Structures are given as structure tokens and as C-alpha cells.
Short mmCIF file of C-alpha atoms in Angstrom, two decimals:
data_model
loop_
_atom_site.label_atom_id
_atom_site.label_comp_id
_atom_site.label_asym_id
_atom_site.label_seq_id
_atom_site.Cartn_x
_atom_site.Cartn_y
_atom_site.Cartn_z
CA MET Y 254 26.94 -21.97 10.37
CA PRO Y 255 24.02 -19.83 9.32
CA THR Y 256 20.80 -21.05 8.67
CA LEU Y 257 18.26 -19.46 6.45
CA LEU Y 258 14.40 -20.92 6.26
CA HIS Y 259 13.36 -20.45 2.84
CA ILE Y 260 9.63 -21.18 2.02
CA ASP Y 261 7.89 -21.22 -1.50
CA SER Y 262 4.16 -21.09 -1.78
CA SER Y 263 3.91 -20.04 -5.62
CA ILE Y 264 2.02 -22.53 -7.95
CA TRP Y 265 4.06 -21.95 -10.69
CA PRO Y 266 7.19 -23.15 -10.81
CA ALA Y 267 10.37 -20.46 -11.31
CA GLU Y 268 10.38 -19.73 -15.10
CA GLY Y 269 7.07 -18.43 -14.34
CA SER Y 270 6.63 -17.03 -10.74
CA ALA Y 271 7.75 -13.53 -10.08
CA SER Y 272 8.17 -14.44 -6.53
CA ARG Y 273 10.22 -17.22 -6.87
CA ASP Y 274 12.29 -16.17 -9.75
CA VAL Y 275 13.23 -13.24 -6.74
CA ALA Y 276 13.30 -14.85 -4.46
CA ALA Y 277 16.12 -16.89 -5.93
CA THR Y 278 17.81 -13.96 -5.96
CA PHE Y 279 18.14 -13.40 -1.68
CA ARG Y 280 18.89 -17.03 -1.80
CA LYS Y 281 21.74 -16.77 -4.00
CA GLU Y 282 22.97 -13.98 -2.52
CA TRP Y 283 22.62 -15.44 0.71
CA GLU Y 284 23.95 -18.70 -0.32
CA ALA Y 285 27.06 -16.53 -1.77
CA GLN Y 286 27.32 -14.41 1.57
CA HIS Y 287 27.71 -18.34 3.59
CA PRO Y 288 28.37 -20.74 0.76
CA ASN Y 289 28.65 -23.26 4.24
CA GLY Y 290 25.30 -22.55 5.89
CA THR Y 291 22.40 -24.41 5.09
CA VAL Y 292 19.06 -23.70 4.01
CA ILE Y 293 15.90 -25.49 4.91
CA TYR Y 294 13.49 -25.48 1.91
CA ARG Y 295 9.98 -26.40 2.00
CA ASP Y 296 8.41 -26.02 -1.09
CA LEU Y 297 4.33 -25.73 -0.42
CA ALA Y 298 3.10 -26.02 -3.87
CA THR Y 299 4.76 -29.10 -4.69
CA GLU Y 300 4.45 -30.27 -0.72
CA PRO Y 301 2.08 -28.63 1.02
CA VAL Y 302 1.05 -28.86 5.09
CA PRO Y 303 -2.28 -29.92 5.55
CA HIS Y 304 -4.49 -27.71 7.13
CA ILE Y 305 -5.21 -27.24 10.85
CA ASP Y 306 -7.65 -29.89 12.70
CA ALA Y 307 -8.53 -30.09 15.72
CA ALA Y 308 -5.86 -32.80 16.01
CA HIS Y 309 -2.97 -30.32 15.05
CA TYR Y 310 -4.25 -27.84 16.93
CA LEU Y 311 -4.84 -29.16 20.31
CA GLY Y 312 -1.62 -30.87 20.47
CA GLY Y 313 0.06 -27.58 19.99
CA ALA Y 314 3.67 -27.97 20.20
CA GLU Y 315 3.48 -31.38 21.38
CA HIS Y 316 2.09 -33.08 17.63
CA PRO Y 317 5.10 -33.89 15.47
CA LEU Y 318 4.49 -31.47 12.69
CA ARG Y 319 3.87 -28.50 14.03
CA ASP Y 320 7.27 -29.81 16.56
CA THR Y 321 9.19 -29.89 13.38
CA LEU Y 322 7.87 -26.63 11.90
CA ALA Y 323 8.16 -24.60 14.98
CA THR Y 324 12.00 -25.68 14.91
CA GLU Y 325 12.37 -25.47 11.33
CA LEU Y 326 12.04 -21.34 12.28
CA GLU Y 327 13.95 -21.62 15.42
CA GLN Y 328 16.89 -22.38 14.25
CA ALA Y 329 16.95 -20.14 11.12
CA ASP Y 330 18.99 -17.15 11.63
CA ALA Y 331 16.97 -15.53 8.86
CA VAL Y 332 13.71 -16.53 7.01
CA LEU Y 333 12.67 -15.88 3.49
CA ILE Y 334 9.02 -16.36 1.74
CA SER Y 335 7.55 -16.15 -1.79
CA ALA Y 336 4.09 -14.84 -1.50
CA PRO Y 337 2.37 -14.13 -4.61
CA MET Y 338 -1.36 -12.49 -4.57
CA TYR Y 339 -4.39 -14.89 -5.28
CA ASN Y 340 -7.35 -13.30 -5.43
CA PHE Y 341 -6.03 -10.80 -3.65
CA SER Y 342 -4.60 -12.43 -0.72
CA ILE Y 343 -2.10 -15.34 0.05
CA PRO Y 344 -1.79 -18.79 -1.39
CA SER Y 345 -3.83 -20.79 0.96
CA THR Y 346 -0.66 -23.27 0.98
CA LEU Y 347 0.91 -20.34 2.88
CA LYS Y 348 -2.29 -20.06 5.15
CA ALA Y 349 -2.03 -23.45 6.31
CA TRP Y 350 2.09 -23.24 7.04
CA LEU Y 351 0.65 -20.31 9.28
CA ASP Y 352 -1.79 -22.18 11.05
CA GLN Y 353 0.53 -24.84 11.69
CA VAL Y 354 3.83 -22.67 13.12
CA ILE Y 355 1.76 -20.27 15.29
CA ILE Y 356 1.81 -21.81 18.62
CA LEU Y 357 0.68 -19.66 21.67
CA GLY Y 358 2.65 -20.22 24.29
CA ARG Y 359 6.07 -21.20 21.83
CA THR Y 360 6.60 -19.26 18.75
CA ALA Y 361 3.29 -16.81 19.62
CA GLY Y 362 2.51 -14.79 22.79
CA GLU Y 363 4.29 -12.97 25.53
CA THR Y 364 7.77 -14.38 24.08
CA PRO Y 365 7.85 -15.37 20.61
CA SER Y 366 10.90 -18.30 19.92
CA ALA Y 367 11.83 -17.03 17.15
CA ALA Y 368 11.57 -13.11 17.78
CA GLY Y 369 13.22 -10.50 16.07
CA THR Y 370 14.50 -12.55 12.90
CA PRO Y 371 15.13 -10.76 10.04
CA THR Y 372 12.91 -12.23 7.18
CA VAL Y 373 11.78 -10.67 4.07
CA VAL Y 374 8.57 -11.53 1.94
CA VAL Y 375 8.58 -11.17 -1.97
CA ALA Y 376 5.20 -10.20 -1.88
CA SER Y 377 3.81 -10.38 -5.63
CA ARG Y 378 0.78 -9.29 -7.44
CA GLY Y 379 -0.33 -9.27 -11.17
CA GLY Y 380 -1.64 -5.37 -10.64
CA GLY Y 381 -0.77 -2.65 -8.86
CA TYR Y 382 -1.98 -2.06 -5.05
CA GLY Y 383 -0.50 0.30 -3.81
CA PRO Y 384 -1.01 3.06 -1.37
CA GLY Y 385 -2.95 5.71 -3.47
CA THR Y 386 -3.98 3.02 -6.29
CA PRO Y 387 -7.62 2.40 -7.53
CA ARG Y 388 -6.80 -1.15 -5.89
CA GLU Y 389 -5.74 -0.35 -3.01
CA ASP Y 390 -8.25 -1.14 -0.60
CA HIS Y 391 -8.62 -4.92 -2.16
CA GLU Y 392 -4.82 -5.51 -1.22
CA PHE Y 393 -4.77 -8.41 2.21
CA VAL Y 394 -0.98 -9.75 1.23
CA ILE Y 395 1.05 -7.12 3.20
CA THR Y 396 -1.64 -6.02 5.91
CA TYR Y 397 -2.48 -10.19 6.68
CA LEU Y 398 1.19 -10.91 6.55
CA GLU Y 399 2.35 -7.50 9.05
CA LYS Y 400 0.21 -8.85 11.38
CA ALA Y 401 0.51 -12.86 11.07
CA LEU Y 402 4.07 -12.94 11.18
CA GLY Y 403 4.51 -9.84 13.28
CA ALA Y 404 1.97 -12.57 16.02
CA LEU Y 405 5.74 -14.43 15.68
CA GLY Y 406 7.87 -11.62 16.25
CA LEU Y 407 9.49 -11.52 13.23
CA ASP Y 408 11.36 -8.38 11.91
CA VAL Y 409 9.16 -7.96 8.80
CA HIS Y 410 10.46 -6.42 5.19
CA PHE Y 411 8.28 -6.80 1.88
CA VAL Y 412 9.80 -6.86 -1.58
CA VAL Y 413 7.00 -5.77 -3.99
CA PRO Y 414 7.09 -7.33 -7.57
CA GLU Y 415 4.15 -5.49 -9.19
CA LEU Y 416 2.10 -5.43 -12.16
CA THR Y 417 3.27 -9.06 -13.17
CA LEU Y 418 0.51 -10.06 -15.42
CA ALA Y 419 1.51 -6.69 -17.59
CA HIS Y 420 4.02 -8.96 -20.44
CA LYS Y 421 0.07 -11.60 -20.19
CA VAL Y 422 -2.74 -9.57 -20.85
CA PRO Y 423 -3.51 -7.12 -23.89
CA ALA Y 424 -5.41 -4.34 -21.98
CA MET Y 425 -1.89 -4.46 -19.78
CA ALA Y 426 0.27 -3.94 -22.90
CA GLY Y 427 0.61 -0.29 -21.87
CA LEU Y 428 2.08 -1.09 -18.32
CA ILE Y 429 4.54 -3.68 -19.43
CA ASP Y 430 7.84 -0.74 -19.02
CA LEU Y 431 6.61 -0.14 -15.19
CA SER Y 432 6.72 -3.55 -15.50
CA ASP Y 433 9.75 -4.86 -15.58
CA ALA Y 434 11.06 -2.06 -13.59
CA SER Y 435 9.20 -2.76 -10.56
CA LYS Y 436 10.68 -6.33 -11.43
CA ALA Y 437 13.84 -5.09 -11.90
CA LYS Y 438 13.86 -3.06 -8.31
CA ALA Y 439 12.69 -6.21 -7.02
CA HIS Y 440 15.93 -8.38 -7.39
CA GLU Y 441 17.90 -5.08 -6.38
CA GLU Y 442 16.08 -5.32 -3.29
CA ALA Y 443 15.63 -8.80 -2.45
CA ALA Y 444 19.98 -8.83 -3.49
CA ALA Y 445 20.23 -5.84 -1.07
CA LYS Y 446 18.31 -7.55 1.96
CA ALA Y 447 20.31 -10.94 1.73
CA LYS Y 448 23.56 -9.07 1.67
CA THR Y 449 22.54 -7.32 5.27
CA PHE Y 450 20.86 -10.47 6.79
CA ALA Y 451 23.91 -12.05 6.14
CA ALA Y 452 26.62 -9.31 7.64
CA LYS Y 453 23.85 -9.54 11.08
CA VAL Y 454 24.85 -13.04 11.42
CA ALA Y 455 28.57 -13.31 10.21
#
């Protein structure tokens, strides 16, 4: 049966995290399409993988943890990653997962073992960092993950809820409507991506 690899990295619980909330919409729709499927779930906030060290690096695919993470990726028919922006980049826990799972000669290199796997990344951010915005050049989530996940050969799609702090930051009160619209659009896109991905492996 189809397998989804779901990775959350927000430090906040579901009710306080836009990335977890939108990712949950994708997962709910995926599970509706494949009720007998398998979900491999990793919450990197509550159970982080260790940052890579010399032993992990030199062990490569022979290291038990790296082998486990690579196998989870290889078993997946689709990948779902929630990646909120912290200080202009991804959470360090997600970077640690990437450092462990990117293994040259197996998951990365000339013939990545999970190449072509459809992947959706929910890249939430508290402000606006899209093209033409004053902080466009401060955006290092999508720009980094395009390259890092690209090294794994994954077919990456981004869903981007923006202005998520509008309800919490008084100075952003005038952006609440835009924030709500962005989040609603993100939920719609996540559900649509789930249906599309699910159909590919039906």
C-alpha cells in the first residue's frame, strides 16, 4: 500500500503552528485517498535526530541511524515536510535530518535512490518574503530547500502560508485579511497536492 513520509519541524504544537496545520490538511486528504496506506511520521521538535558528527559522516549508509532515515525516504511514495521560517532559514532540527539523510552514493549523487518522489513542503513564514517584497533577499527557506531536496532528486512543490504573525503582532494588524487569505489558499493547495500525489500512486 502507498506510504507517506511526514516530517514536522515546528517547535509549536498544531494549534499554534501554521506549518503543522497546513501539513495536517495534506495528510488528512492523503489518508482519505489511501485509508489503508502507511504513514511514517517524524516530529523533529519532540524527537530530534542528532546533528551529524564525524562518526555519522564517516559511517555513511552503514551508520544505523542514517540507514534508517534513508530507508524511510526510499520507502515513501510521497513526502510531506513542514518547514517554518526561523530567523530567515529552516529549523536546525530539519537541517540535522537533511544532513543525516543526504548520503552521497545512495540518496544523493548520480542516481539518488528516491529520485522523482513527489514532495510537498509547507514553508510558512511570519512575514512576507515573496518576489517584489522588501525582504525578498532574506528568504533562505525555499531557496535552500530547492537545492537540498534537489540533491535527493525529489520532485519538490512548495505551499507557502505567509504573514502568519499578523494576528499576534499589533504592527501587522492591517495585514490580517491578507494573512487569512494566504492561509486559506495554502490549505486549498495542500489538499489539492495530496489528491494529485495520491492519484499518481493509486
